[in-house]
């Protein structure tokens, strides 16, 4: 906290615009208090307990000056070769959506901005290779991969993190359809 406070003072007092720094960090399953990994929390099928756990993590993050978490990871993962499956709720879009909403509510109740990630289709990487392309039909996007993100947005997520790969041949980071037509226009983010 002392270092983040020092940096914040430099940013606000050392610049004529006084723009504060937004500190972010990957708070996936706790910060000081370590919680079960997200797939284990999802296995509880208890959204309220999940929300309470993430609120604890958020309060601990806020206490050290973190304002924004690069979490929850809400990607649906159906390929066991993908090394990040423990960070999400698994392969079921219904459970994934319930867990995503619970985590967003918990993080934001604890005072940090929730940033559900990785929009979208990241968990469908070819061959389970992290950062590899994903080729996903519209049917699969809308019915499998989008529901957790939509639930997170409807729960009030303050941020949505882009995926790192190409989705159907277009880099997700610059995919106008994903960010403008789906996220902003269809879901009102």
PDB file of C-alpha atoms in Angstrom:
ATOM      1  CA  UNK A   1       0.000   0.000   0.000  1.00  0.00           C
ATOM      2  CA  UNK A   2       2.830   2.440   0.733  1.00  0.00           C
ATOM      3  CA  UNK A   3       4.232   2.081  -2.781  1.00  0.00           C
ATOM      4  CA  UNK A   4       0.876   2.369  -4.545  1.00  0.00           C
ATOM      5  CA  UNK A   5       0.064   5.419  -2.396  1.00  0.00           C
ATOM      6  CA  UNK A   6       3.421   6.983  -3.300  1.00  0.00           C
ATOM      7  CA  UNK A   7       2.851   6.369  -6.997  1.00  0.00           C
ATOM      8  CA  UNK A   8      -0.698   7.701  -6.755  1.00  0.00           C
ATOM      9  CA  UNK A   9       0.532  10.912  -5.124  1.00  0.00           C
ATOM     10  CA  UNK A  10       3.115  11.337  -7.893  1.00  0.00           C
ATOM     11  CA  UNK A  11       0.441  10.898 -10.551  1.00  0.00           C
ATOM     12  CA  UNK A  12      -2.135  13.210  -9.002  1.00  0.00           C
ATOM     13  CA  UNK A  13       0.100  15.901  -7.537  1.00  0.00           C
ATOM     14  CA  UNK A  14       2.884  15.722 -10.112  1.00  0.00           C
ATOM     15  CA  UNK A  15       0.740  16.421 -13.158  1.00  0.00           C
ATOM     16  CA  UNK A  16      -1.395  19.461 -13.943  1.00  0.00           C
ATOM     17  CA  UNK A  17      -4.310  17.226 -14.967  1.00  0.00           C
ATOM     18  CA  UNK A  18      -4.259  15.299 -11.679  1.00  0.00           C
ATOM     19  CA  UNK A  19      -5.312  12.045 -13.306  1.00  0.00           C
ATOM     20  CA  UNK A  20      -5.086   9.145 -10.825  1.00  0.00           C
ATOM     21  CA  UNK A  21      -3.463   5.825 -11.664  1.00  0.00           C
ATOM     22  CA  UNK A  22      -5.697   2.779 -12.043  1.00  0.00           C
ATOM     23  CA  UNK A  23      -3.810  -0.163 -10.547  1.00  0.00           C
ATOM     24  CA  UNK A  24      -4.785  -3.595 -11.851  1.00  0.00           C
ATOM     25  CA  UNK A  25      -3.733  -7.117 -10.927  1.00  0.00           C
ATOM     26  CA  UNK A  26      -4.647 -10.727 -11.668  1.00  0.00           C
ATOM     27  CA  UNK A  27      -6.725 -11.677  -8.615  1.00  0.00           C
ATOM     28  CA  UNK A  28      -7.894 -15.078  -9.819  1.00  0.00           C
ATOM     29  CA  UNK A  29      -8.430 -17.064  -6.617  1.00  0.00           C
ATOM     30  CA  UNK A  30      -7.692 -14.780  -3.734  1.00  0.00           C
ATOM     31  CA  UNK A  31      -4.927 -12.364  -2.920  1.00  0.00           C
ATOM     32  CA  UNK A  32      -3.669 -12.801   0.632  1.00  0.00           C
ATOM     33  CA  UNK A  33      -6.332 -15.341   1.556  1.00  0.00           C
ATOM     34  CA  UNK A  34      -5.998 -18.101  -1.009  1.00  0.00           C
ATOM     35  CA  UNK A  35      -9.320 -19.487  -2.214  1.00  0.00           C
ATOM     36  CA  UNK A  36      -9.915 -22.671  -4.192  1.00  0.00           C
ATOM     37  CA  UNK A  37      -9.118 -22.345  -7.895  1.00  0.00           C
ATOM     38  CA  UNK A  38     -12.124 -21.167  -9.940  1.00  0.00           C
ATOM     39  CA  UNK A  39     -12.966 -24.593 -11.387  1.00  0.00           C
ATOM     40  CA  UNK A  40     -13.111 -25.944  -7.817  1.00  0.00           C
ATOM     41  CA  UNK A  41     -15.329 -23.065  -6.703  1.00  0.00           C
ATOM     42  CA  UNK A  42     -17.591 -23.752  -9.692  1.00  0.00           C
ATOM     43  CA  UNK A  43     -17.856 -27.392  -8.645  1.00  0.00           C
ATOM     44  CA  UNK A  44     -19.660 -26.200  -5.506  1.00  0.00           C
ATOM     45  CA  UNK A  45     -22.598 -24.950  -7.635  1.00  0.00           C
ATOM     46  CA  UNK A  46     -22.964 -22.261  -4.944  1.00  0.00           C
ATOM     47  CA  UNK A  47     -22.903 -18.785  -6.542  1.00  0.00           C
ATOM     48  CA  UNK A  48     -23.427 -16.964  -3.249  1.00  0.00           C
ATOM     49  CA  UNK A  49     -20.400 -18.602  -1.637  1.00  0.00           C
ATOM     50  CA  UNK A  50     -18.388 -17.845  -4.771  1.00  0.00           C
ATOM     51  CA  UNK A  51     -19.468 -14.177  -4.610  1.00  0.00           C
ATOM     52  CA  UNK A  52     -18.532 -13.956  -0.918  1.00  0.00           C
ATOM     53  CA  UNK A  53     -15.105 -15.440  -1.638  1.00  0.00           C
ATOM     54  CA  UNK A  54     -14.387 -12.977  -4.422  1.00  0.00           C
ATOM     55  CA  UNK A  55     -15.557 -10.105  -2.202  1.00  0.00           C
ATOM     56  CA  UNK A  56     -12.881 -11.141   0.327  1.00  0.00           C
ATOM     57  CA  UNK A  57     -10.265 -11.196  -2.436  1.00  0.00           C
ATOM     58  CA  UNK A  58     -11.427  -7.786  -3.647  1.00  0.00           C
ATOM     59  CA  UNK A  59     -11.290  -6.207  -0.182  1.00  0.00           C
ATOM     60  CA  UNK A  60      -7.753  -7.518   0.266  1.00  0.00           C
ATOM     61  CA  UNK A  61      -6.773  -6.190  -3.173  1.00  0.00           C
ATOM     62  CA  UNK A  62      -8.349  -2.810  -2.467  1.00  0.00           C
ATOM     63  CA  UNK A  63      -6.472  -2.604   0.842  1.00  0.00           C
ATOM     64  CA  UNK A  64      -3.150  -2.697  -1.036  1.00  0.00           C
ATOM     65  CA  UNK A  65      -4.240  -0.179  -3.659  1.00  0.00           C
ATOM     66  CA  UNK A  66      -5.518  -2.432  -6.445  1.00  0.00           C
ATOM     67  CA  UNK A  67      -8.588  -0.952  -8.136  1.00  0.00           C
ATOM     68  CA  UNK A  68      -9.140  -3.425 -10.959  1.00  0.00           C
ATOM     69  CA  UNK A  69      -8.807  -7.188 -11.245  1.00  0.00           C
ATOM     70  CA  UNK A  70      -8.061  -9.021 -14.464  1.00  0.00           C
ATOM     71  CA  UNK A  71     -10.697 -11.549 -13.437  1.00  0.00           C
ATOM     72  CA  UNK A  72     -12.880 -13.510 -13.540  1.00  0.00           C
ATOM     73  CA  UNK A  73     -11.689 -15.741 -16.327  1.00  0.00           C
ATOM     74  CA  UNK A  74     -15.010 -16.842 -17.803  1.00  0.00           C
ATOM     75  CA  UNK A  75     -13.852 -18.749 -20.873  1.00  0.00           C
ATOM     76  CA  UNK A  76     -15.627 -22.016 -21.551  1.00  0.00           C
ATOM     77  CA  UNK A  77     -12.994 -24.741 -21.890  1.00  0.00           C
ATOM     78  CA  UNK A  78     -13.749 -28.099 -23.434  1.00  0.00           C
ATOM     79  CA  UNK A  79     -10.287 -29.221 -24.465  1.00  0.00           C
ATOM     80  CA  UNK A  80      -8.372 -30.714 -21.512  1.00  0.00           C
ATOM     81  CA  UNK A  81      -5.088 -29.908 -23.241  1.00  0.00           C
ATOM     82  CA  UNK A  82      -5.641 -26.176 -22.685  1.00  0.00           C
ATOM     83  CA  UNK A  83      -3.474 -25.267 -19.724  1.00  0.00           C
ATOM     84  CA  UNK A  84      -5.801 -22.602 -18.296  1.00  0.00           C
ATOM     85  CA  UNK A  85      -8.893 -24.703 -17.604  1.00  0.00           C
ATOM     86  CA  UNK A  86      -8.476 -24.366 -13.823  1.00  0.00           C
ATOM     87  CA  UNK A  87      -8.988 -20.588 -14.089  1.00  0.00           C
ATOM     88  CA  UNK A  88     -12.573 -20.911 -15.332  1.00  0.00           C
ATOM     89  CA  UNK A  89     -15.792 -22.682 -14.448  1.00  0.00           C
ATOM     90  CA  UNK A  90     -15.352 -25.560 -16.888  1.00  0.00           C
ATOM     91  CA  UNK A  91     -17.256 -26.641 -19.969  1.00  0.00           C
ATOM     92  CA  UNK A  92     -20.892 -25.859 -19.174  1.00  0.00           C
ATOM     93  CA  UNK A  93     -22.229 -22.466 -20.349  1.00  0.00           C
ATOM     94  CA  UNK A  94     -25.073 -22.442 -17.800  1.00  0.00           C
ATOM     95  CA  UNK A  95     -22.738 -23.002 -14.859  1.00  0.00           C
ATOM     96  CA  UNK A  96     -20.156 -20.698 -16.439  1.00  0.00           C
ATOM     97  CA  UNK A  97     -22.706 -17.888 -16.627  1.00  0.00           C
ATOM     98  CA  UNK A  98     -23.843 -18.357 -13.015  1.00  0.00           C
ATOM     99  CA  UNK A  99     -20.245 -18.389 -11.765  1.00  0.00           C
ATOM    100  CA  UNK A 100     -19.266 -15.392 -13.914  1.00  0.00           C
ATOM    101  CA  UNK A 101     -22.111 -13.288 -12.531  1.00  0.00           C
ATOM    102  CA  UNK A 102     -21.324 -14.344  -8.956  1.00  0.00           C
ATOM    103  CA  UNK A 103     -17.656 -13.474  -9.323  1.00  0.00           C
ATOM    104  CA  UNK A 104     -18.420 -10.060 -10.820  1.00  0.00           C
ATOM    105  CA  UNK A 105     -20.859  -9.290  -8.002  1.00  0.00           C
ATOM    106  CA  UNK A 106     -18.289 -10.382  -5.424  1.00  0.00           C
ATOM    107  CA  UNK A 107     -15.349  -8.458  -6.855  1.00  0.00           C
ATOM    108  CA  UNK A 108     -17.324  -5.280  -7.308  1.00  0.00           C
ATOM    109  CA  UNK A 109     -19.001  -5.523  -3.888  1.00  0.00           C
ATOM    110  CA  UNK A 110     -15.470  -5.696  -2.500  1.00  0.00           C
ATOM    111  CA  UNK A 111     -14.532  -2.453  -4.210  1.00  0.00           C
ATOM    112  CA  UNK A 112     -12.593  -3.456  -7.331  1.00  0.00           C
ATOM    113  CA  UNK A 113     -13.543  -3.348 -11.001  1.00  0.00           C
ATOM    114  CA  UNK A 114     -14.171  -6.830 -12.354  1.00  0.00           C
ATOM    115  CA  UNK A 115     -12.687  -7.512 -15.784  1.00  0.00           C
ATOM    116  CA  UNK A 116     -14.096 -10.764 -17.183  1.00  0.00           C
ATOM    117  CA  UNK A 117     -11.760 -12.277 -19.722  1.00  0.00           C
ATOM    118  CA  UNK A 118     -10.909 -13.326 -22.510  1.00  0.00           C
ATOM    119  CA  UNK A 119     -13.552 -12.043 -24.929  1.00  0.00           C
ATOM    120  CA  UNK A 120     -14.203 -14.293 -26.773  1.00  0.00           C
ATOM    121  CA  UNK A 121     -13.628 -17.889 -27.769  1.00  0.00           C
ATOM    122  CA  UNK A 122     -10.210 -18.036 -26.132  1.00  0.00           C
ATOM    123  CA  UNK A 123     -11.014 -21.359 -24.462  1.00  0.00           C
ATOM    124  CA  UNK A 124     -11.577 -22.912 -27.894  1.00  0.00           C
ATOM    125  CA  UNK A 125      -7.971 -22.511 -29.043  1.00  0.00           C
ATOM    126  CA  UNK A 126      -6.949 -24.954 -31.770  1.00  0.00           C
ATOM    127  CA  UNK A 127      -5.324 -28.035 -30.247  1.00  0.00           C
ATOM    128  CA  UNK A 128      -5.573 -26.595 -26.734  1.00  0.00           C
ATOM    129  CA  UNK A 129      -2.586 -24.356 -27.449  1.00  0.00           C
ATOM    130  CA  UNK A 130      -2.625 -21.126 -25.423  1.00  0.00           C
ATOM    131  CA  UNK A 131      -2.784 -18.002 -27.628  1.00  0.00           C
ATOM    132  CA  UNK A 132      -3.600 -20.056 -30.735  1.00  0.00           C
ATOM    133  CA  UNK A 133      -6.425 -19.192 -33.097  1.00  0.00           C
ATOM    134  CA  UNK A 134      -9.997 -20.281 -32.466  1.00  0.00           C
ATOM    135  CA  UNK A 135     -12.425 -21.186 -35.215  1.00  0.00           C
ATOM    136  CA  UNK A 136     -15.885 -21.133 -33.707  1.00  0.00           C
ATOM    137  CA  UNK A 137     -19.268 -21.159 -35.442  1.00  0.00           C
ATOM    138  CA  UNK A 138     -21.833 -18.454 -34.698  1.00  0.00           C
ATOM    139  CA  UNK A 139     -23.992 -21.130 -33.069  1.00  0.00           C
ATOM    140  CA  UNK A 140     -21.191 -22.124 -30.695  1.00  0.00           C
ATOM    141  CA  UNK A 141     -20.279 -18.505 -29.924  1.00  0.00           C
ATOM    142  CA  UNK A 142     -23.834 -17.486 -29.009  1.00  0.00           C
ATOM    143  CA  UNK A 143     -24.777 -20.686 -27.174  1.00  0.00           C
ATOM    144  CA  UNK A 144     -21.521 -21.841 -25.579  1.00  0.00           C
ATOM    145  CA  UNK A 145     -18.871 -19.126 -25.387  1.00  0.00           C
ATOM    146  CA  UNK A 146     -20.898 -15.898 -25.000  1.00  0.00           C
ATOM    147  CA  UNK A 147     -23.275 -16.775 -22.109  1.00  0.00           C
ATOM    148  CA  UNK A 148     -20.706 -16.300 -19.298  1.00  0.00           C
ATOM    149  CA  UNK A 149     -19.626 -12.951 -20.760  1.00  0.00           C
ATOM    150  CA  UNK A 150     -23.198 -11.772 -21.141  1.00  0.00           C
ATOM    151  CA  UNK A 151     -23.946 -12.800 -17.555  1.00  0.00           C
ATOM    152  CA  UNK A 152     -20.856 -10.897 -16.374  1.00  0.00           C
ATOM    153  CA  UNK A 153     -21.957  -7.781 -18.269  1.00  0.00           C
ATOM    154  CA  UNK A 154     -25.499  -8.081 -16.903  1.00  0.00           C
ATOM    155  CA  UNK A 155     -24.034  -8.420 -13.388  1.00  0.00           C
ATOM    156  CA  UNK A 156     -22.371  -5.034 -13.873  1.00  0.00           C
ATOM    157  CA  UNK A 157     -18.793  -5.808 -14.915  1.00  0.00           C
ATOM    158  CA  UNK A 158     -16.856  -2.569 -15.216  1.00  0.00           C
ATOM    159  CA  UNK A 159     -14.452  -3.876 -17.852  1.00  0.00           C
ATOM    160  CA  UNK A 160     -14.176  -6.691 -20.388  1.00  0.00           C
ATOM    161  CA  UNK A 161     -10.707  -7.934 -21.379  1.00  0.00           C
ATOM    162  CA  UNK A 162     -10.059  -8.900 -24.967  1.00  0.00           C
ATOM    163  CA  UNK A 163      -8.772 -12.316 -25.953  1.00  0.00           C
ATOM    164  CA  UNK A 164      -5.233 -12.672 -27.291  1.00  0.00           C
ATOM    165  CA  UNK A 165      -5.891 -14.712 -30.377  1.00  0.00           C
ATOM    166  CA  UNK A 166      -7.558 -14.628 -33.757  1.00  0.00           C
ATOM    167  CA  UNK A 167     -11.238 -15.494 -33.687  1.00  0.00           C
ATOM    168  CA  UNK A 168     -12.324 -16.901 -37.035  1.00  0.00           C
ATOM    169  CA  UNK A 169      -9.339 -15.242 -38.713  1.00  0.00           C
ATOM    170  CA  UNK A 170      -9.735 -11.785 -37.119  1.00  0.00           C
ATOM    171  CA  UNK A 171      -7.594 -10.663 -34.172  1.00  0.00           C
ATOM    172  CA  UNK A 172      -9.928 -10.515 -31.168  1.00  0.00           C
ATOM    173  CA  UNK A 173      -8.277  -7.303 -29.974  1.00  0.00           C
ATOM    174  CA  UNK A 174      -9.485  -5.447 -33.045  1.00  0.00           C
ATOM    175  CA  UNK A 175     -12.669  -7.335 -33.827  1.00  0.00           C
ATOM    176  CA  UNK A 176     -15.321  -4.704 -34.522  1.00  0.00           C
ATOM    177  CA  UNK A 177     -18.097  -7.307 -34.596  1.00  0.00           C
ATOM    178  CA  UNK A 178     -17.183  -8.610 -31.122  1.00  0.00           C
ATOM    179  CA  UNK A 179     -16.711  -5.278 -29.388  1.00  0.00           C
ATOM    180  CA  UNK A 180     -19.153  -3.024 -31.204  1.00  0.00           C
ATOM    181  CA  UNK A 181     -21.960  -5.187 -32.490  1.00  0.00           C
ATOM    182  CA  UNK A 182     -22.057  -7.831 -29.739  1.00  0.00           C
ATOM    183  CA  UNK A 183     -20.659  -6.224 -26.572  1.00  0.00           C
ATOM    184  CA  UNK A 184     -21.857  -2.635 -27.038  1.00  0.00           C
ATOM    185  CA  UNK A 185     -24.909  -2.815 -29.250  1.00  0.00           C
ATOM    186  CA  UNK A 186     -26.459  -6.196 -28.447  1.00  0.00           C
ATOM    187  CA  UNK A 187     -25.573  -6.252 -24.732  1.00  0.00           C
ATOM    188  CA  UNK A 188     -25.476  -2.529 -23.976  1.00  0.00           C
ATOM    189  CA  UNK A 189     -22.009  -2.460 -22.444  1.00  0.00           C
TER     190      UNK A 189
END
